[in-house]
């Protein structure tokens, strides 16, 4: 850790303690902190201390600045005024100098400002080989930072393309003949996590070990790729009404409205958040519980929630662990009330606006992108009509007209919120019958606050408050939720089955009632290289630790069993999943006997759990419920 090195420097220079005594104490602390993780980790930390001392050199600071190098401004010149006046000042560490008059008076904060940060943290970035690529868009799907994107477009647009801008003929019959496909990376926003390269299924047959995207040093690419990225942004998005957005490939042509967040490189939560923003972001309202997602979702000075080319984007706000579900329910109730008021006013103005027009507005089916788009057109027409008439309700209806378009309420947070502190509220909202979507980003531990055990932590995992490994099983939140019978419930793991994930998001959103998606999210707290996060998700599913399913109450109406098991019977021993992660491995180092018992218990739980779900999925539901 960097603090080991900085601490060594501090005590070596400052003279607060005699140097040798201070270093001995640092090494003592290393033994105490990391002893349980094994001798190798301890020795690596000792080596960090010794190398720090060996390489500690005094640097003489010149009396005046002689460097000719200009520091680039914190944000580019073409950034909006707010970003230049406020965001850039905060990035530069000069927040104290921002006058109050520059702050938004109502407390709202402009969207889409992470795009101006250009953190340049990825030492290596993916480079696309258009000859090898099969255009599956899997890399786009998993990118936690919305950095790698795909577009399909008319090749006429290429007339002004930079000379290194890549494209190739688009594959598949769903696009116009002759159109082209580009996969572009925003290299200045890439964290170099390599998740995209790991999931890429296309191997280069000419060069062993290479794929359709390969990591290369960022600096030599930076200037050219900046130009390419800016050109790529100018290419119009494909019409979302024409895309098969219920597929992985189709959904990944949708513009992400959650981008370049400050989550850890390779984070397992953000691909789900990004996916929701692509599918529903242009009419989405998010209640975000405290936790990692509230930090990377709304940390100053920038926000990753963004807007599309029409200026539509998710409205986002954060609430507490203990009341976030109710906070989101409040959004739903308010939206429904506004919608009802708008409809009542429309009925009262039927004679002026036209009965047929009002009937269409009030009873619009907004089941898909086409239906929603048509309703948006009607609302625009309504606003034009209202502009030409005189009526006491005119202003009120104008202010509520947008609520006639279907809104998508999302209540999000981690397992600490959903399983523990906010569970009472979450259960209350599930029982309300209201049309809300709950997304649980399950890292099986309190990630943001430093790795405390939650009720989602599995047997045998080490966490704070479970230093010797958690002796009890993980709570089955999915089973609790589906016991209501009228709640849509899905358990997903993108790395194991990305198609199932997209399907679950689509079904949950279209279900007219409460829905909950519990999403397996790999995390740095699990203790392994995050580039293998999606592989590890697959192991979680293959071992039976994470059983994927969808429970859709709508299937009851067709006399079908609402539960669909999307997992197959466990096919690898649980050990193969668990012992890839330090959180489980640690116990086997500290206490091999306990580790063996945990593994045995956990394996028994897997068997029991699989039997339960398998039996439920096989039940006969042919008798119609309506
Ligand atoms: S390396 Fe990571 S951040 Fe960069 S494009 Fe790939 S998945 Fe995204
Ligand atoms: S995952 Fe590989 S094959 Fe698929 S779109 Fe990305 S680069 Fe192409
Ligand atoms: S701590 Fe875990 S969940 Fe939080 S941002 Fe990092 S990887 Fe993601």
Tab-separated table of C-alpha atoms in Angstrom, residues 81-301:
chain	number	residue	atom	x	y	z
A	81	UNK	CA	-19.242	27.603	-18.512
A	82	UNK	CA	-20.350	25.852	-15.325
A	83	UNK	CA	-17.629	23.243	-15.742
A	84	UNK	CA	-15.021	25.951	-16.321
A	85	UNK	CA	-16.225	28.233	-13.522
A	86	UNK	CA	-16.987	25.652	-10.838
A	87	UNK	CA	-15.933	22.076	-11.688
A	88	UNK	CA	-12.476	23.063	-12.940
A	89	UNK	CA	-11.853	25.147	-9.826
A	90	UNK	CA	-12.716	22.169	-7.624
A	91	UNK	CA	-10.478	19.870	-9.690
A	92	UNK	CA	-7.652	22.384	-9.284
A	93	UNK	CA	-8.152	22.375	-5.509
A	94	UNK	CA	-9.413	25.965	-5.503
A	95	UNK	CA	-12.977	25.328	-4.387
A	96	UNK	CA	-12.674	27.981	-1.673
A	97	UNK	CA	-12.363	30.628	-4.368
A	98	UNK	CA	-15.682	29.769	-6.079
A	99	UNK	CA	-18.195	32.538	-5.296
A	100	UNK	CA	-21.586	31.472	-3.971
A	101	UNK	CA	-23.192	33.230	-6.950
A	102	UNK	CA	-21.762	30.521	-9.237
A	103	UNK	CA	-23.500	27.701	-7.370
A	104	UNK	CA	-26.882	26.409	-8.619
A	105	UNK	CA	-29.514	28.228	-6.540
A	106	UNK	CA	-31.822	25.206	-6.153
A	107	UNK	CA	-29.099	22.713	-5.255
A	108	UNK	CA	-29.389	20.712	-8.484
A	109	UNK	CA	-26.105	19.900	-10.183
A	110	UNK	CA	-25.491	19.735	-13.939
A	111	UNK	CA	-25.233	16.244	-15.415
A	112	UNK	CA	-22.497	14.614	-17.457
A	113	UNK	CA	-19.449	16.388	-16.071
A	114	UNK	CA	-17.078	13.390	-15.692
A	115	UNK	CA	-16.485	13.633	-19.446
A	116	UNK	CA	-14.373	16.753	-18.880
A	117	UNK	CA	-12.001	15.238	-16.317
A	118	UNK	CA	-9.757	13.204	-18.648
A	119	UNK	CA	-7.961	11.474	-15.801
A	120	UNK	CA	-5.497	9.562	-18.012
A	121	UNK	CA	-5.021	6.854	-15.397
A	122	UNK	CA	-4.765	3.808	-17.680
A	123	UNK	CA	-1.125	3.024	-18.459
A	124	UNK	CA	-2.330	0.586	-21.090
A	125	UNK	CA	-5.573	0.777	-23.046
A	126	UNK	CA	-7.380	-1.566	-25.434
A	127	UNK	CA	-6.695	-1.221	-29.139
A	128	UNK	CA	-9.238	-2.578	-31.611
A	129	UNK	CA	-8.388	-4.973	-34.424
A	130	UNK	CA	-11.303	-4.569	-36.828
A	131	UNK	CA	-10.213	-7.598	-38.880
A	132	UNK	CA	-10.612	-9.982	-35.954
A	133	UNK	CA	-13.665	-8.450	-34.265
A	134	UNK	CA	-16.990	-10.304	-34.580
A	135	UNK	CA	-18.967	-7.235	-33.393
A	136	UNK	CA	-20.595	-8.946	-30.409
A	137	UNK	CA	-20.385	-5.798	-28.214
A	138	UNK	CA	-19.531	-7.887	-25.152
A	139	UNK	CA	-16.594	-5.616	-24.374
A	140	UNK	CA	-18.893	-2.589	-24.464
A	141	UNK	CA	-21.298	-4.332	-22.125
A	142	UNK	CA	-18.771	-5.096	-19.384
A	143	UNK	CA	-16.789	-1.860	-19.403
A	144	UNK	CA	-17.328	-0.449	-15.898
A	145	UNK	CA	-16.512	3.054	-17.083
A	146	UNK	CA	-18.448	3.252	-20.383
A	147	UNK	CA	-15.162	3.918	-22.118
A	148	UNK	CA	-15.348	1.473	-25.015
A	149	UNK	CA	-18.324	2.104	-27.305
A	150	UNK	CA	-19.756	0.869	-30.587
A	151	UNK	CA	-21.656	2.720	-33.302
A	152	UNK	CA	-23.219	1.755	-36.625
A	153	UNK	CA	-23.574	4.536	-39.177
A	154	UNK	CA	-23.735	5.652	-42.767
A	155	UNK	CA	-20.196	5.604	-44.269
A	156	UNK	CA	-20.819	9.064	-45.773
A	157	UNK	CA	-20.022	10.388	-42.301
A	158	UNK	CA	-16.441	9.185	-42.750
A	159	UNK	CA	-15.654	11.970	-45.231
A	160	UNK	CA	-14.192	14.123	-42.465
A	161	UNK	CA	-12.799	11.304	-40.343
A	162	UNK	CA	-9.282	11.614	-38.873
A	163	UNK	CA	-6.744	9.512	-40.786
A	164	UNK	CA	-6.359	6.872	-38.035
A	165	UNK	CA	-10.103	6.481	-37.402
A	166	UNK	CA	-11.055	2.793	-37.812
A	167	UNK	CA	-14.224	1.235	-39.186
A	168	UNK	CA	-15.362	-1.937	-40.889
A	169	UNK	CA	-18.454	-3.220	-42.666
A	170	UNK	CA	-21.239	-3.881	-40.171
A	171	UNK	CA	-22.194	-7.524	-39.655
A	172	UNK	CA	-25.778	-8.767	-39.442
A	173	UNK	CA	-29.018	-8.189	-41.311
A	174	UNK	CA	-30.457	-5.724	-38.823
A	175	UNK	CA	-28.641	-2.733	-40.310
A	176	UNK	CA	-28.826	-0.957	-43.672
A	177	UNK	CA	-26.712	-2.456	-46.443
A	178	UNK	CA	-23.310	-0.810	-46.750
A	179	UNK	CA	-23.291	0.795	-43.297
A	180	UNK	CA	-20.197	0.550	-41.128
A	181	UNK	CA	-19.266	-0.320	-37.547
A	182	UNK	CA	-16.704	1.326	-35.270
A	183	UNK	CA	-15.500	0.298	-31.832
A	184	UNK	CA	-13.850	3.300	-30.204
A	185	UNK	CA	-12.035	3.721	-26.894
A	186	UNK	CA	-11.853	6.980	-24.948
A	187	UNK	CA	-8.242	6.353	-23.984
A	188	UNK	CA	-8.079	9.348	-21.647
A	189	UNK	CA	-10.994	7.959	-19.616
A	190	UNK	CA	-9.920	4.301	-19.651
A	191	UNK	CA	-8.700	2.869	-16.346
A	192	UNK	CA	-6.802	0.023	-18.006
A	193	UNK	CA	-8.744	-2.592	-16.046
A	194	UNK	CA	-8.676	-5.145	-18.927
A	195	UNK	CA	-12.153	-6.520	-18.254
A	196	UNK	CA	-13.034	-5.848	-21.898
A	197	UNK	CA	-10.048	-7.803	-23.211
A	198	UNK	CA	-10.765	-10.714	-20.893
A	199	UNK	CA	-14.368	-11.100	-22.118
A	200	UNK	CA	-13.560	-10.675	-25.802
A	201	UNK	CA	-14.339	-14.033	-27.443
A	202	UNK	CA	-12.586	-13.324	-30.787
A	203	UNK	CA	-9.085	-14.763	-31.041
A	204	UNK	CA	-6.563	-13.674	-33.649
A	205	UNK	CA	-5.744	-16.820	-35.622
A	206	UNK	CA	-2.613	-15.240	-37.123
A	207	UNK	CA	-1.087	-14.193	-33.800
A	208	UNK	CA	-1.367	-16.548	-30.858
A	209	UNK	CA	-2.424	-14.798	-27.651
A	210	UNK	CA	-3.950	-11.796	-29.434
A	211	UNK	CA	-7.654	-11.013	-29.567
A	212	UNK	CA	-9.869	-8.464	-31.298
A	213	UNK	CA	-8.837	-5.952	-28.624
A	214	UNK	CA	-5.380	-5.916	-27.065
A	215	UNK	CA	-3.788	-3.751	-24.406
A	216	UNK	CA	-1.145	-1.245	-25.605
A	217	UNK	CA	0.684	1.633	-23.856
A	218	UNK	CA	-1.558	4.683	-23.665
A	219	UNK	CA	0.849	7.594	-24.076
A	220	UNK	CA	1.852	6.962	-27.719
A	221	UNK	CA	-1.853	6.644	-28.597
A	222	UNK	CA	-3.203	9.561	-26.600
A	223	UNK	CA	-3.177	12.428	-29.120
A	224	UNK	CA	-4.525	10.478	-32.091
A	225	UNK	CA	-7.135	8.640	-30.075
A	226	UNK	CA	-8.351	11.881	-28.513
A	227	UNK	CA	-9.032	13.123	-32.021
A	228	UNK	CA	-10.717	9.823	-32.949
A	229	UNK	CA	-12.876	9.872	-29.822
A	230	UNK	CA	-14.035	13.428	-30.504
A	231	UNK	CA	-14.954	12.439	-34.053
A	232	UNK	CA	-16.736	9.321	-32.784
A	233	UNK	CA	-18.867	11.465	-30.449
A	234	UNK	CA	-20.037	13.511	-33.437
A	235	UNK	CA	-21.454	10.422	-35.186
A	236	UNK	CA	-25.220	10.300	-34.564
A	237	UNK	CA	-26.523	7.510	-32.335
A	238	UNK	CA	-28.454	4.762	-34.096
A	239	UNK	CA	-32.228	5.251	-33.725
A	240	UNK	CA	-33.091	3.405	-30.510
A	241	UNK	CA	-36.520	2.495	-31.917
A	242	UNK	CA	-34.780	0.408	-34.584
A	243	UNK	CA	-32.479	-1.525	-32.248
A	244	UNK	CA	-33.104	-4.893	-30.624
A	245	UNK	CA	-32.432	-3.498	-27.197
A	246	UNK	CA	-33.366	-6.722	-25.436
A	247	UNK	CA	-30.133	-8.306	-26.709
A	248	UNK	CA	-26.576	-7.734	-25.520
A	249	UNK	CA	-25.459	-6.535	-28.932
A	250	UNK	CA	-28.445	-4.244	-29.540
A	251	UNK	CA	-28.438	-2.735	-26.051
A	252	UNK	CA	-24.791	-1.810	-26.404
A	253	UNK	CA	-25.445	0.551	-29.285
A	254	UNK	CA	-27.468	2.682	-26.859
A	255	UNK	CA	-25.599	5.644	-25.475
A	256	UNK	CA	-24.606	5.091	-21.828
A	257	UNK	CA	-25.995	7.825	-19.615
A	258	UNK	CA	-23.672	6.804	-16.804
A	259	UNK	CA	-20.058	7.266	-17.827
A	260	UNK	CA	-16.468	7.625	-16.599
A	261	UNK	CA	-17.344	7.186	-12.931
A	262	UNK	CA	-14.671	7.175	-10.260
A	263	UNK	CA	-15.385	3.545	-9.282
A	264	UNK	CA	-12.360	1.268	-8.836
A	265	UNK	CA	-10.845	0.023	-12.102
A	266	UNK	CA	-12.719	-3.142	-13.050
A	267	UNK	CA	-15.594	-2.566	-10.592
A	268	UNK	CA	-18.318	-5.221	-10.835
A	269	UNK	CA	-21.197	-2.914	-9.894
A	270	UNK	CA	-20.979	-0.209	-12.525
A	271	UNK	CA	-21.607	-2.368	-15.631
A	272	UNK	CA	-25.136	-2.985	-14.274
A	273	UNK	CA	-25.705	0.698	-13.529
A	274	UNK	CA	-24.455	1.591	-16.996
A	275	UNK	CA	-26.756	-0.997	-18.585
A	276	UNK	CA	-29.805	0.433	-16.786
A	277	UNK	CA	-28.804	3.914	-17.962
A	278	UNK	CA	-28.578	2.703	-21.565
A	279	UNK	CA	-31.939	0.953	-21.533
A	280	UNK	CA	-34.007	3.463	-19.556
A	281	UNK	CA	-31.774	6.482	-18.873
A	282	UNK	CA	-33.736	8.954	-20.975
A	283	UNK	CA	-36.742	8.612	-18.636
A	284	UNK	CA	-35.135	7.276	-15.477
A	285	UNK	CA	-35.273	8.612	-11.921
A	286	UNK	CA	-32.790	7.111	-9.485
A	287	UNK	CA	-32.912	6.907	-5.705
A	288	UNK	CA	-29.431	5.820	-4.653
A	289	UNK	CA	-28.650	4.464	-1.216
A	290	UNK	CA	-25.446	5.426	0.534
A	291	UNK	CA	-22.549	3.176	-0.400
A	292	UNK	CA	-20.094	2.799	-3.254
A	293	UNK	CA	-22.789	3.574	-5.816
A	294	UNK	CA	-23.658	6.873	-4.137
A	295	UNK	CA	-19.992	7.833	-4.054
A	296	UNK	CA	-19.062	7.026	-7.639
A	297	UNK	CA	-22.559	8.146	-8.671
A	298	UNK	CA	-22.408	11.617	-7.230
A	299	UNK	CA	-19.032	12.557	-5.849
A	300	UNK	CA	-17.927	16.119	-6.286
A	301	UNK	CA	-16.631	17.721	-8.350
